[in-house]
Short mmCIF file of C-alpha atoms in Angstrom, two decimals:
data_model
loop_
_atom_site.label_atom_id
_atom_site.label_comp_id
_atom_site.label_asym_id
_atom_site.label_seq_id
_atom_site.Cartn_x
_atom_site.Cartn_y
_atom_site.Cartn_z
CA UNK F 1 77.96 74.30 93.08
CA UNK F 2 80.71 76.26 95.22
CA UNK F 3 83.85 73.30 94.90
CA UNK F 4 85.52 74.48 97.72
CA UNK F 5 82.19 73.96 99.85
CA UNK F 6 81.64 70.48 98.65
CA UNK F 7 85.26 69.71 99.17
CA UNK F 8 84.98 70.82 102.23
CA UNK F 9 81.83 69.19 102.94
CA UNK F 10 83.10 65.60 101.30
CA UNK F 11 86.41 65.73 103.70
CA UNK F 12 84.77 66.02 106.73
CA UNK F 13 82.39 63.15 105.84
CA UNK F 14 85.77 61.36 104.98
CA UNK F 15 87.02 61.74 108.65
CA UNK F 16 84.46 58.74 109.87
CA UNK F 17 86.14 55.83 110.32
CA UNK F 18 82.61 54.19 109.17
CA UNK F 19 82.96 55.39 105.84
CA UNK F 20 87.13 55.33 105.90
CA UNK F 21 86.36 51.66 106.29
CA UNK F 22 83.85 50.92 103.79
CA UNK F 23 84.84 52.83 101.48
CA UNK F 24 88.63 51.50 101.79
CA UNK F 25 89.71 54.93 101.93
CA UNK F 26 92.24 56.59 103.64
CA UNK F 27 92.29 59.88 105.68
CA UNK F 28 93.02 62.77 104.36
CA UNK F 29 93.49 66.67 105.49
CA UNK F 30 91.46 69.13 103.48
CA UNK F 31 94.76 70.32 101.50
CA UNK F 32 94.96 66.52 100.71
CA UNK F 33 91.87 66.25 99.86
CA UNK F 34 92.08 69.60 97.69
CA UNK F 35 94.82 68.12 96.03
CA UNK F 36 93.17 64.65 95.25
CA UNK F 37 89.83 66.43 94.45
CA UNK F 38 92.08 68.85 91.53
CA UNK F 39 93.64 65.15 90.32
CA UNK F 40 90.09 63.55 89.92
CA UNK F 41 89.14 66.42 87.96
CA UNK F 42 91.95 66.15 85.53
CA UNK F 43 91.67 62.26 85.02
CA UNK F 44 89.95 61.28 82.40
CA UNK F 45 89.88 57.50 83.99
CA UNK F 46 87.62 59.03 86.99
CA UNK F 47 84.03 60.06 86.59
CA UNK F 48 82.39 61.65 89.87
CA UNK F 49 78.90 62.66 90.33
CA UNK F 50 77.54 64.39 93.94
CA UNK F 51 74.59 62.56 94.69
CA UNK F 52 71.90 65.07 96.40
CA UNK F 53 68.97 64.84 98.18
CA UNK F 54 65.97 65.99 95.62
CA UNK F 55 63.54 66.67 98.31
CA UNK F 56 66.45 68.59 100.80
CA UNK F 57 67.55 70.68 97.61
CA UNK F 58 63.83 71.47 95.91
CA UNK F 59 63.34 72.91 99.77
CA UNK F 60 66.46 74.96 100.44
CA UNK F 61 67.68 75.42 96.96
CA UNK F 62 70.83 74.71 98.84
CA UNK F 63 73.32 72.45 96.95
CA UNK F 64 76.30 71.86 99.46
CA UNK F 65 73.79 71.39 102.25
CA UNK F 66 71.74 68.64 99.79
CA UNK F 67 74.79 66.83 99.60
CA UNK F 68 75.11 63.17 100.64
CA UNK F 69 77.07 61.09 98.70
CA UNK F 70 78.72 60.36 95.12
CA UNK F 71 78.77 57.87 93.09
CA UNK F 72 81.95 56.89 90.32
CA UNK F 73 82.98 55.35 87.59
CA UNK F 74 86.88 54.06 87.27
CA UNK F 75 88.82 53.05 84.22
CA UNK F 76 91.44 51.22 85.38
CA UNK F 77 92.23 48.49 82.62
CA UNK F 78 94.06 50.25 79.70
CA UNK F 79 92.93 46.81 77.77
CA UNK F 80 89.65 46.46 78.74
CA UNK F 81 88.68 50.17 77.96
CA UNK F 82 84.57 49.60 77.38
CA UNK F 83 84.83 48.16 81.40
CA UNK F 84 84.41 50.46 84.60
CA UNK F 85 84.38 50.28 88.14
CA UNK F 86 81.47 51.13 89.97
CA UNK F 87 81.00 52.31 93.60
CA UNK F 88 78.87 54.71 95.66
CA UNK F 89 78.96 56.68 99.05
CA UNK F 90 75.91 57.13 100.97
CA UNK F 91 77.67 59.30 103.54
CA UNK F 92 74.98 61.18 105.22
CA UNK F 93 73.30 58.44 107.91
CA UNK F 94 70.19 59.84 107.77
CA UNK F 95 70.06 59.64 104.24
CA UNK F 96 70.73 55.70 104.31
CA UNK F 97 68.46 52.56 103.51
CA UNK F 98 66.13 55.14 101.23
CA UNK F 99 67.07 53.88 97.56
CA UNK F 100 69.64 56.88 97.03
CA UNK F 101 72.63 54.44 96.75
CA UNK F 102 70.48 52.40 94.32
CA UNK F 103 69.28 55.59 92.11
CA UNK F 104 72.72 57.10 91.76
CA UNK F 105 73.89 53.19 90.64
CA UNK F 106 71.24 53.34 88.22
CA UNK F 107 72.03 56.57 87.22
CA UNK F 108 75.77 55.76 87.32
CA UNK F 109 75.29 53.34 84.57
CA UNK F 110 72.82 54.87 82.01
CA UNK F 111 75.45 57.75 81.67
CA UNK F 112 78.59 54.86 81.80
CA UNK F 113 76.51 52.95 78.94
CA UNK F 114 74.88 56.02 76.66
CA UNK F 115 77.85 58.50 76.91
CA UNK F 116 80.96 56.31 77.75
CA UNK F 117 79.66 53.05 76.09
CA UNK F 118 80.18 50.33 78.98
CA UNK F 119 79.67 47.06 78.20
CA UNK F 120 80.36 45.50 81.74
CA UNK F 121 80.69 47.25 85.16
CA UNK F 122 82.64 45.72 88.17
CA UNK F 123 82.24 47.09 92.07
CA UNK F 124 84.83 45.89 94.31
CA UNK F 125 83.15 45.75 98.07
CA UNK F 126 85.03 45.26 100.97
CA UNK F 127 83.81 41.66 102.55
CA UNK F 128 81.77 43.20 105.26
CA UNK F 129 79.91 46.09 103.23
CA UNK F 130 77.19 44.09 103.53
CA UNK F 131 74.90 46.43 102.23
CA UNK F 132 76.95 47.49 98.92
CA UNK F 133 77.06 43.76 98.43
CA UNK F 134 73.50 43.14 98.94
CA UNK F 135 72.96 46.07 96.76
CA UNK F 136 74.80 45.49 94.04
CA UNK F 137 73.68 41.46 94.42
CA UNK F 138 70.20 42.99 94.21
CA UNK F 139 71.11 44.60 90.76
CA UNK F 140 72.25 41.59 89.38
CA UNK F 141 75.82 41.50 89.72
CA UNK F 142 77.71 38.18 90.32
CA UNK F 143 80.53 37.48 92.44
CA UNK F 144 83.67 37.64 89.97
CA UNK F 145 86.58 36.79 92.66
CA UNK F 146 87.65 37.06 96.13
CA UNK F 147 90.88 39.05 97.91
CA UNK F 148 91.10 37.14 101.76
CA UNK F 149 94.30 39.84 101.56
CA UNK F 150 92.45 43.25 100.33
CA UNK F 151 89.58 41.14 102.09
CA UNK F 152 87.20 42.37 99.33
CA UNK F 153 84.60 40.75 96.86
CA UNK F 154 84.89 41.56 93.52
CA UNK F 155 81.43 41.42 91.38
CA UNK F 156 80.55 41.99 87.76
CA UNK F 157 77.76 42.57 85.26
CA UNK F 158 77.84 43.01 81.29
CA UNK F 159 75.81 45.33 79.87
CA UNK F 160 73.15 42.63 78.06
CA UNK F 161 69.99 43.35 76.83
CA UNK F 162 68.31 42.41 79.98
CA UNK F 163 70.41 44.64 81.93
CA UNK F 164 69.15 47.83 79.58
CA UNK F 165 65.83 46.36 79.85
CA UNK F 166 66.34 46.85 83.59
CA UNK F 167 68.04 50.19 83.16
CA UNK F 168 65.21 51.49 81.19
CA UNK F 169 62.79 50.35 83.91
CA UNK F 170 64.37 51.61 86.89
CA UNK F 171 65.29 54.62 85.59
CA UNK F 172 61.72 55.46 84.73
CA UNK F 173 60.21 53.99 87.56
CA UNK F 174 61.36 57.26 89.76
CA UNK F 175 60.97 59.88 86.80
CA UNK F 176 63.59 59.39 83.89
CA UNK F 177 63.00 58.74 80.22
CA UNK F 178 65.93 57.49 78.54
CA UNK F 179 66.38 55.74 75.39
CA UNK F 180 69.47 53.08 75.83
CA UNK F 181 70.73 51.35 72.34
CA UNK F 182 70.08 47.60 72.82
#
């Protein structure tokens, strides 16, 4: 994939104030963003994956232009090191309300519990995401705490048996055969 395409791409998706506001982001100029995208990199507490469109991609063989989100992972509890933050961009509109944001979730976590050994994920979703929440509700996080000043919902999910029992069937259920320890 050509980075300075994507980054290019991902900062002008990141100049709606939409997705400035549910993402709790901030906006930034494409240096910035150059900048922030070089610091992800580097951080071995950040794990970033560009969610594409399959069907967009298997028809132009165009990577940048199959672009429509990404989904990460955040380490951000030097004590609780087997826990990560979870959270996903749907930016492109057209590409919303089609299970993307749930696949790359999915995903998300079979790589955070086979390769980085997770054992619980949290999402923190800004009080009137209502979709994230409802998404990640769906998936069977529960409501950990409440910010009325960040104004978000924190939620929560260890990694039990039923949850790779889940994992394993979603994951298959649109094409992927993995083999999670229990």
């Amino acid at each position: 994939m050509n980075i300075i395409m994507s980054i290019t791409r991902y900062n002008c998706w990141m100049q709606s104030d939409e997705l400035l506001s549910l993402t709790a982001s901030e906006r930034l100029t494409l240096e910035e963003e150059y900048e922030n995208q070089i610091s992800w990199r580097q951080d071995e507490k950040k794990c970033t994956f560009i969610i594409l469109d399959h069907e967009m991609y298997k028809n132009s063989g165009d990577e940048i232009e199959s672009m429509i989100g990404d989904v990460n992972l955040f380490f951000n509890d030097p004590f609780l090191e087997d826990t990560a933050e979870i959270e996903v961009m749907i930016a492109e509109i057209s590409s919303r309300r089609k299970g993307f944001g749930k696949q790359a979730v999915i995903l998300m976590m079979v790589y955070g519990v086979e390769i980085l050994k997770i054992t619980k994920f949290t999402a923190k979703i800004g009080m009137s995401n209502s979709i994230s929440l409802g998404l990640f509700l769906n998936m069977g996080f529960i409501e950990e705490s409440r910010s009325s000043v960040f104004q978000e919902i924190t939620l929560a999910l260890p990694v039990t048996d039923d949850v790779l029992q889940y994992l394993r069937q979603e994951s298959q259920s649109f094409g992927m055969r993995i083999n999670l320890s229990s």
